[in-house]
Coordinates of C-alpha atoms in Angstrom, one line a residue:
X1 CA 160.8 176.4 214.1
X2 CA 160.9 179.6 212.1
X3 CA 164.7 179.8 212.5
X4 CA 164.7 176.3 211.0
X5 CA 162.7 177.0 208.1
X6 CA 164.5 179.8 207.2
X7 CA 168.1 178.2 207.4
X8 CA 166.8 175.7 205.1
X9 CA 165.2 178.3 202.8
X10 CA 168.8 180.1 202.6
X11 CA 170.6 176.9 202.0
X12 CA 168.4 176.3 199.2
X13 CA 169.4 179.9 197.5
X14 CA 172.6 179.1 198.2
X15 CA 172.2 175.4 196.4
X16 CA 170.4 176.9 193.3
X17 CA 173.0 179.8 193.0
X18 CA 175.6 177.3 192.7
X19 CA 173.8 174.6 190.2
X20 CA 173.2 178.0 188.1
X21 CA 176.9 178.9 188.2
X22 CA 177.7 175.7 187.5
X23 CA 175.3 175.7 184.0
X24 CA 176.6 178.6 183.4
X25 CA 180.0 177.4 183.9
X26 CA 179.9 174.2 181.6
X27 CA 177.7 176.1 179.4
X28 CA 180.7 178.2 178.3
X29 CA 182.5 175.4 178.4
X30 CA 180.8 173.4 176.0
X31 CA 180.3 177.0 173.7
X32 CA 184.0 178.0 173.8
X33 CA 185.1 173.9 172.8
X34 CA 182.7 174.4 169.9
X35 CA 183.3 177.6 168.8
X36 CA 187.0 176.8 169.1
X37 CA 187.0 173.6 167.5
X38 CA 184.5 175.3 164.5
X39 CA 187.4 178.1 164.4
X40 CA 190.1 175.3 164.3
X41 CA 188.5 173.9 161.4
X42 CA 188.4 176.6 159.2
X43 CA 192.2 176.4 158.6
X44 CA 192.3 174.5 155.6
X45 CA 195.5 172.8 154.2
X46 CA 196.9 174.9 151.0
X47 CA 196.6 172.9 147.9
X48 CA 200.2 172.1 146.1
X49 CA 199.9 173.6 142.8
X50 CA 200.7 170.9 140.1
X51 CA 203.3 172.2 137.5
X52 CA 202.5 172.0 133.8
X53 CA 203.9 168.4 133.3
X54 CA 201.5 167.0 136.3
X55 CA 204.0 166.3 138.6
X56 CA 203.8 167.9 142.3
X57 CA 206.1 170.5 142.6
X58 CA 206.9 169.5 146.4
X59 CA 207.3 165.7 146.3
X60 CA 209.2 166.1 149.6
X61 CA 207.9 163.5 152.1
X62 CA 206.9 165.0 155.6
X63 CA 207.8 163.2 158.9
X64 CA 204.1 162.5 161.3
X65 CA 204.0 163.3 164.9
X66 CA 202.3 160.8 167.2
X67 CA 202.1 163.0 170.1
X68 CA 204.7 161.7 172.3
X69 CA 208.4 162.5 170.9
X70 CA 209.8 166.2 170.1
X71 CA 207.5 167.9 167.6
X72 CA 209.1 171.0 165.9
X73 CA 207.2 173.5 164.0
X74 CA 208.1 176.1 161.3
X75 CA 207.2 179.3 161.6
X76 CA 207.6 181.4 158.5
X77 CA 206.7 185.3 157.9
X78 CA 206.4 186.4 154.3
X79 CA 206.1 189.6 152.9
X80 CA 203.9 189.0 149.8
X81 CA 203.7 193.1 148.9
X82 CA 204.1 193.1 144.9
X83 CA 203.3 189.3 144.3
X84 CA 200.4 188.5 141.6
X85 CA 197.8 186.0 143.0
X86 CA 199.6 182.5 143.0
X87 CA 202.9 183.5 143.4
X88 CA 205.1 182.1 146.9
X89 CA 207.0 185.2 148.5
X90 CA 210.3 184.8 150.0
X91 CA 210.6 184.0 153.5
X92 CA 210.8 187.2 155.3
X93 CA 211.5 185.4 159.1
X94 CA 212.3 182.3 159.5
X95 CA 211.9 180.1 163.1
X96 CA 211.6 177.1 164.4
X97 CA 209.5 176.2 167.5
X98 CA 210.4 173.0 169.0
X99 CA 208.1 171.3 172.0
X100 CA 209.1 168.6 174.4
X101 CA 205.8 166.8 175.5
X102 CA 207.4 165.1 178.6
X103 CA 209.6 167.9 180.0
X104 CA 207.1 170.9 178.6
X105 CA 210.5 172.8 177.7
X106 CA 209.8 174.5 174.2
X107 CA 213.0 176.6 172.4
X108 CA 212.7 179.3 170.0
X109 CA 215.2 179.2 166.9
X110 CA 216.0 181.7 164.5
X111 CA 217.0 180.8 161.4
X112 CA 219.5 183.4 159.5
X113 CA 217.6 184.3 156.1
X114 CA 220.7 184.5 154.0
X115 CA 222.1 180.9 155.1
X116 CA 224.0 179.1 152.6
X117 CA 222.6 175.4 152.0
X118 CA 221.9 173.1 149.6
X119 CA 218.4 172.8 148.7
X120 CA 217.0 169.5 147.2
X121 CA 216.7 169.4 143.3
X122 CA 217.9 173.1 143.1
X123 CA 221.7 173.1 144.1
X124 CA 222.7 175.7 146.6
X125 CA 221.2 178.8 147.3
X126 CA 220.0 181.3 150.6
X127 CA 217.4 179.1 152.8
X128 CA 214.9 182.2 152.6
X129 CA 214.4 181.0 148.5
X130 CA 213.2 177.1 149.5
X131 CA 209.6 178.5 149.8
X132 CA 209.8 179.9 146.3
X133 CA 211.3 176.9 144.8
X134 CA 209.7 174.3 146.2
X135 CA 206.6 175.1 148.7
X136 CA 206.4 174.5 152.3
X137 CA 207.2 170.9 151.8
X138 CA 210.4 171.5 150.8
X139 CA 211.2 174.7 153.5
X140 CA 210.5 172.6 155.9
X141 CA 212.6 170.1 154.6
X142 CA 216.1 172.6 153.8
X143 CA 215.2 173.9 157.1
X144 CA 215.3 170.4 159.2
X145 CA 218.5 169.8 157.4
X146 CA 220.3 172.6 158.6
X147 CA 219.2 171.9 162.0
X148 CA 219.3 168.3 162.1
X149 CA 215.5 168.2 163.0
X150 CA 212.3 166.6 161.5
X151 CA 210.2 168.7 161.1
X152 CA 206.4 168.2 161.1
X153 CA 204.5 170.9 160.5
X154 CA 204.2 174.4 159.3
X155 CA 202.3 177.6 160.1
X156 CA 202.9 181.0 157.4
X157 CA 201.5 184.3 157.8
X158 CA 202.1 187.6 156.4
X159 CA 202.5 191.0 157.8
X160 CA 198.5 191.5 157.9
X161 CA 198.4 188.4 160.1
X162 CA 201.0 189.4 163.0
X163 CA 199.0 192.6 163.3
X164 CA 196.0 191.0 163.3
X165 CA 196.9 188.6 166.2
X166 CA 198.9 191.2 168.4
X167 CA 196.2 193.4 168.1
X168 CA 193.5 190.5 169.1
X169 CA 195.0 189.8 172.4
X170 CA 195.4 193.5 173.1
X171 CA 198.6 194.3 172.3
X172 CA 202.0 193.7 174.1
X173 CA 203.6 196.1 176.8
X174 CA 207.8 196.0 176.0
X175 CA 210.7 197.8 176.2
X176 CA 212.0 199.1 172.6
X177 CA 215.2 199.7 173.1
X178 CA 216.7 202.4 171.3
X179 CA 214.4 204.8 168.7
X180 CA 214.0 203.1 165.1
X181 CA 213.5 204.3 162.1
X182 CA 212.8 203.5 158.4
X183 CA 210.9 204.9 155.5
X184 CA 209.3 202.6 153.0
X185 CA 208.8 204.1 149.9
X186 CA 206.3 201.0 148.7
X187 CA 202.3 200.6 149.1
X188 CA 202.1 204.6 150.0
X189 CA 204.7 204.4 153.3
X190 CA 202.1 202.0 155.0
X191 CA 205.0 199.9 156.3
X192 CA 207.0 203.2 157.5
X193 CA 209.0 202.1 160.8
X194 CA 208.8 204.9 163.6
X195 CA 209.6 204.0 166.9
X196 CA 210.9 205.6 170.0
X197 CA 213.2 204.3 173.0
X198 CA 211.2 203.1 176.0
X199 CA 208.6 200.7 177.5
X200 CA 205.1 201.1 175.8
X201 CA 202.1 199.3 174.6
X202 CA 202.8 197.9 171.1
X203 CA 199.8 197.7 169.1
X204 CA 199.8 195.3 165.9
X205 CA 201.1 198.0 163.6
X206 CA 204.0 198.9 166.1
X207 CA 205.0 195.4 167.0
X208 CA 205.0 194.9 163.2
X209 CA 207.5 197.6 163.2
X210 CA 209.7 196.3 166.1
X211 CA 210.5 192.5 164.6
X212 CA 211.0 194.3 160.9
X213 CA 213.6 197.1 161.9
X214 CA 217.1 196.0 160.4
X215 CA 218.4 198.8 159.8
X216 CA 221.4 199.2 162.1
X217 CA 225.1 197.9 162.4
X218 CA 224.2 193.9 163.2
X219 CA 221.3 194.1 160.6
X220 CA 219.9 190.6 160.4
X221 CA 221.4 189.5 163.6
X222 CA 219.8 191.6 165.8
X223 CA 216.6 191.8 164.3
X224 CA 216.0 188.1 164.8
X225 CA 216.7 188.4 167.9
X226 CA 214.3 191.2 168.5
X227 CA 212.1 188.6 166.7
X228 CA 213.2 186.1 169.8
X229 CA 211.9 188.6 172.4
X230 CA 209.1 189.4 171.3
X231 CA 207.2 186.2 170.2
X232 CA 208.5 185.0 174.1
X233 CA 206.3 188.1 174.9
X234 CA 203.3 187.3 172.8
X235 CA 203.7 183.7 173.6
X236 CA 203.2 184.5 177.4
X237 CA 200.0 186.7 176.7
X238 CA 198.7 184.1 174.9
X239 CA 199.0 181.9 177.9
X240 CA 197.1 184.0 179.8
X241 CA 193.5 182.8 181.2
X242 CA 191.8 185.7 179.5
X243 CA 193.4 185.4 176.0
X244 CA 192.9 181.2 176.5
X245 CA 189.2 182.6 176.8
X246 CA 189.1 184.5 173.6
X247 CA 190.7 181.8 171.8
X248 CA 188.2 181.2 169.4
X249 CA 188.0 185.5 168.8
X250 CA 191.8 185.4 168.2
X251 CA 192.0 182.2 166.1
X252 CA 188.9 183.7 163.5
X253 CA 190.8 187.1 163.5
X254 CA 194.2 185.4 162.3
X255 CA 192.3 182.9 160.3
X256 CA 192.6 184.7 156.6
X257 CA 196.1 185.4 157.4
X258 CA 197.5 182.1 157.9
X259 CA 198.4 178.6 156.0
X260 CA 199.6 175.4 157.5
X261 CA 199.2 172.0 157.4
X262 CA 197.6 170.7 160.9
X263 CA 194.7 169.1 161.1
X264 CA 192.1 170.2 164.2
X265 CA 193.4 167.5 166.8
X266 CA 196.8 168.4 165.6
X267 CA 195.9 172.1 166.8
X268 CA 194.0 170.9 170.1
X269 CA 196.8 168.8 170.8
X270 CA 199.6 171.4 170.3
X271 CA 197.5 173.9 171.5
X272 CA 197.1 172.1 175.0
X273 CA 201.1 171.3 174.7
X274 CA 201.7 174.9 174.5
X275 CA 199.6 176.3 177.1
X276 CA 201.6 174.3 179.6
X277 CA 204.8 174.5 177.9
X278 CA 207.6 177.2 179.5
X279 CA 210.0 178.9 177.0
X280 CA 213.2 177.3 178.1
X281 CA 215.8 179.0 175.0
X282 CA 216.2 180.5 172.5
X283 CA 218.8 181.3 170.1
X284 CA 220.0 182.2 166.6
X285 CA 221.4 179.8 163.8
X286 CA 223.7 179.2 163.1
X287 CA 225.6 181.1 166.5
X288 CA 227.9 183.4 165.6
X289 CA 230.9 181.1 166.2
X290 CA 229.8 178.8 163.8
X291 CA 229.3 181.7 160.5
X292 CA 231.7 181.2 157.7
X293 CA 231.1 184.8 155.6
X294 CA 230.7 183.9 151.8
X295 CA 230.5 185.4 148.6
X296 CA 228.5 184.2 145.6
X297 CA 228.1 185.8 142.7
X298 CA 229.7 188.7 144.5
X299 CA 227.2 188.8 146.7
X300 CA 228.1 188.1 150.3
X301 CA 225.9 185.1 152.0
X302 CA 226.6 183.2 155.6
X303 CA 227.7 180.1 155.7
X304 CA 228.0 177.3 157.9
X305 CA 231.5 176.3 159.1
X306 CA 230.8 172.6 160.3
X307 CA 227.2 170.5 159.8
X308 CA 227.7 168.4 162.4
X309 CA 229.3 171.0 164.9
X310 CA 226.1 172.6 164.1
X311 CA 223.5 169.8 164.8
X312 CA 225.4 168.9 168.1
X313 CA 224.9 172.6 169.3
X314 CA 221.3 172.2 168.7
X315 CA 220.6 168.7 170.6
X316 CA 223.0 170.5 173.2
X317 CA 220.5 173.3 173.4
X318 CA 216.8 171.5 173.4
X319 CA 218.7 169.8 176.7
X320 CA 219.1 173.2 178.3
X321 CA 216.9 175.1 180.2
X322 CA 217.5 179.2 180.8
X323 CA 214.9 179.8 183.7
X324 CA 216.7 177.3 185.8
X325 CA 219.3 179.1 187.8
X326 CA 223.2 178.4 187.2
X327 CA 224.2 176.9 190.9
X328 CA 226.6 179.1 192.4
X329 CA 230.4 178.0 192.2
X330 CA 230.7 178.6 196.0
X331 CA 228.1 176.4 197.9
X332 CA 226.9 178.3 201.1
X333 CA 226.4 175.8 204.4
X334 CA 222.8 175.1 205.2
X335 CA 223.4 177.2 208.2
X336 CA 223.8 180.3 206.6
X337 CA 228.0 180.8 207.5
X338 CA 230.3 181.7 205.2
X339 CA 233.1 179.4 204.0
X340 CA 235.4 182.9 203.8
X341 CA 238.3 182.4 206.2
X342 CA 238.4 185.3 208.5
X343 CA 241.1 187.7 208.4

């Protein structure tokens, strides 16, 4: 009888230790979805600046998302050092993330900064100047052109902002490969770039280093691709149950830094897309067999040797997916034998 009460009185523990972990549980639950949503809502869309005759300056219409087709998203990076309050910088880095709800594929593109294109209501010119002209609105727009892409939203930060978010989620462990270098004369050498070869823990102020180094023989190329890399890197981190825990702690520390124009169930939405999204490509645009070298005003710009070529390279690679192995040209039998012919 005393064996049988005291079973029971252990089962009991063991009942309320679960309910309380359970509490507990949705408790943090319910804080995090609040605190999130709170932090979410505290991006506000920039206002358009009117110019002095009252008409918008970015009249551009911008294509919706519903949730269910290909939404593609451009990422800018601007370096605003030496702009008075008001004023748009040029596009630093330029990228495109596009997102497959169905297939959870996402690709990374990189735009080249000194592309060629025409850019509505201002004739021809290098893509990175479509945020000075013409506001996001119209970036977005020169941007989905040269792809052949709608594209639906935006998200800009500056340097302070990348630091702030690498640093948030800890920092990123990656190979640098090859020692870098650069002294930057402006805002007292805080941008210096000094790097050496070798994997190590990138804190904000070195990964900021990493995706800015252009100084070598490929210049541009190679740094967007660096750019590639690395945001694959901080994208996977950011997967990661712990940083999907601090979510609200890293959105708030990013949150001065940034402009773009989703609302909060934009961000929930694409925020759930992404966690169970896989980075299936990425590339650089336009690919090297596609550059037409320019001059204009005798200063050399790339251009774009076919449009369409262009566009069907693109659909060609949102198809594709690089962590599926390429089959091997030489089936082996299912019972392990080799089709060799013995000698």
């Amino acid at each position: 009888m005393q064996n049988k009460s005291k079973a029971k009185k252990t089962w009991k523990w063991i009942l309320i230790s679960i309910l309380v972990i359970i509490v507990a549980v949705v408790g943090y639950a319910i804080y995090w979805s609040v605190g999130v949503y709170n932090a979410l809502d505290n991006f506000k869309d920039p206002v358009v600046e009117a110019t002095p005759n009252g008409t918008s300056e970015t009249p551009v219409p911008i294509p919706e998302w519903e949730g269910t087709e290909r939404v593609n998203i451009l990422l800018l990076g601007g370096d605003a050092r030496g702009l008075d309050e008001g004023q748009k910088a040029r596009s630093d880095s330029i990228m495109v993330a596009s997102f497959d709800p169905v297939t959870k594929k996402a690709h990374l593109l990189s735009v080249l900064r000194d592309t060629y294109v025409e850019i509505e209501g201002h004739g021809h010119g290098r893509i990175n100047t479509a945020l000075t002209l013409g506001d996001y609105p119209l970036a977005m727009k020169t941007v989905g052109d040269l792809l052949g892409l709608d594209i639906q939203y935006y998200v800009y930060t500056d340097f302070e902002g990348f630091k702030a978010l690498v640093d948030t989620i800890g920092g990123i462990d990656f190979y640098v490969e090859k020692d870098m270098h650069y002294t930057d004369n402006g805002d007292q050498n805080r941008y210096d770039i000094d790097l050496k070869e070798g994997f190590q823990h990138l804190d904000g102020d070195k990964a900021l280093q990493y995706v800015r180094f252009r100084h070598d023989a490929m210049s541009d190329f190679t740094r967007t691709e660096r750019q590639r890399n690395f945001l694959k890197a901080v994208a996977k981190e950011l997967q990661s149950t712990w940083n999907i825990l601090q979510m609200k702690k890293i959105l708030e520390s990013v949150q001065p830094y940034v402009d773009m124009n989703m609302s909060v169930n934009d961000m929930l939405k694409l925020g759930q897309l992404g966690v169970k999204s896989h980075v299936a490509g990425t590339t650089q645009v336009p690919p090297m067999e596609l550059i037409a070298e320019d001059r204009v005003g005798g200063a050399s710009v790339i251009a774009v040797k076919d449009e369409d070529e262009l566009h069907e390279y693109i659909q060609e690679l949102l198809q594709s997916d690089e962590t599926i192995p390429v089959p091997s040209e030489t089936p082996v039998p299912s019972d392990g034998s080799s089709n060799t012919p013995s000698e």
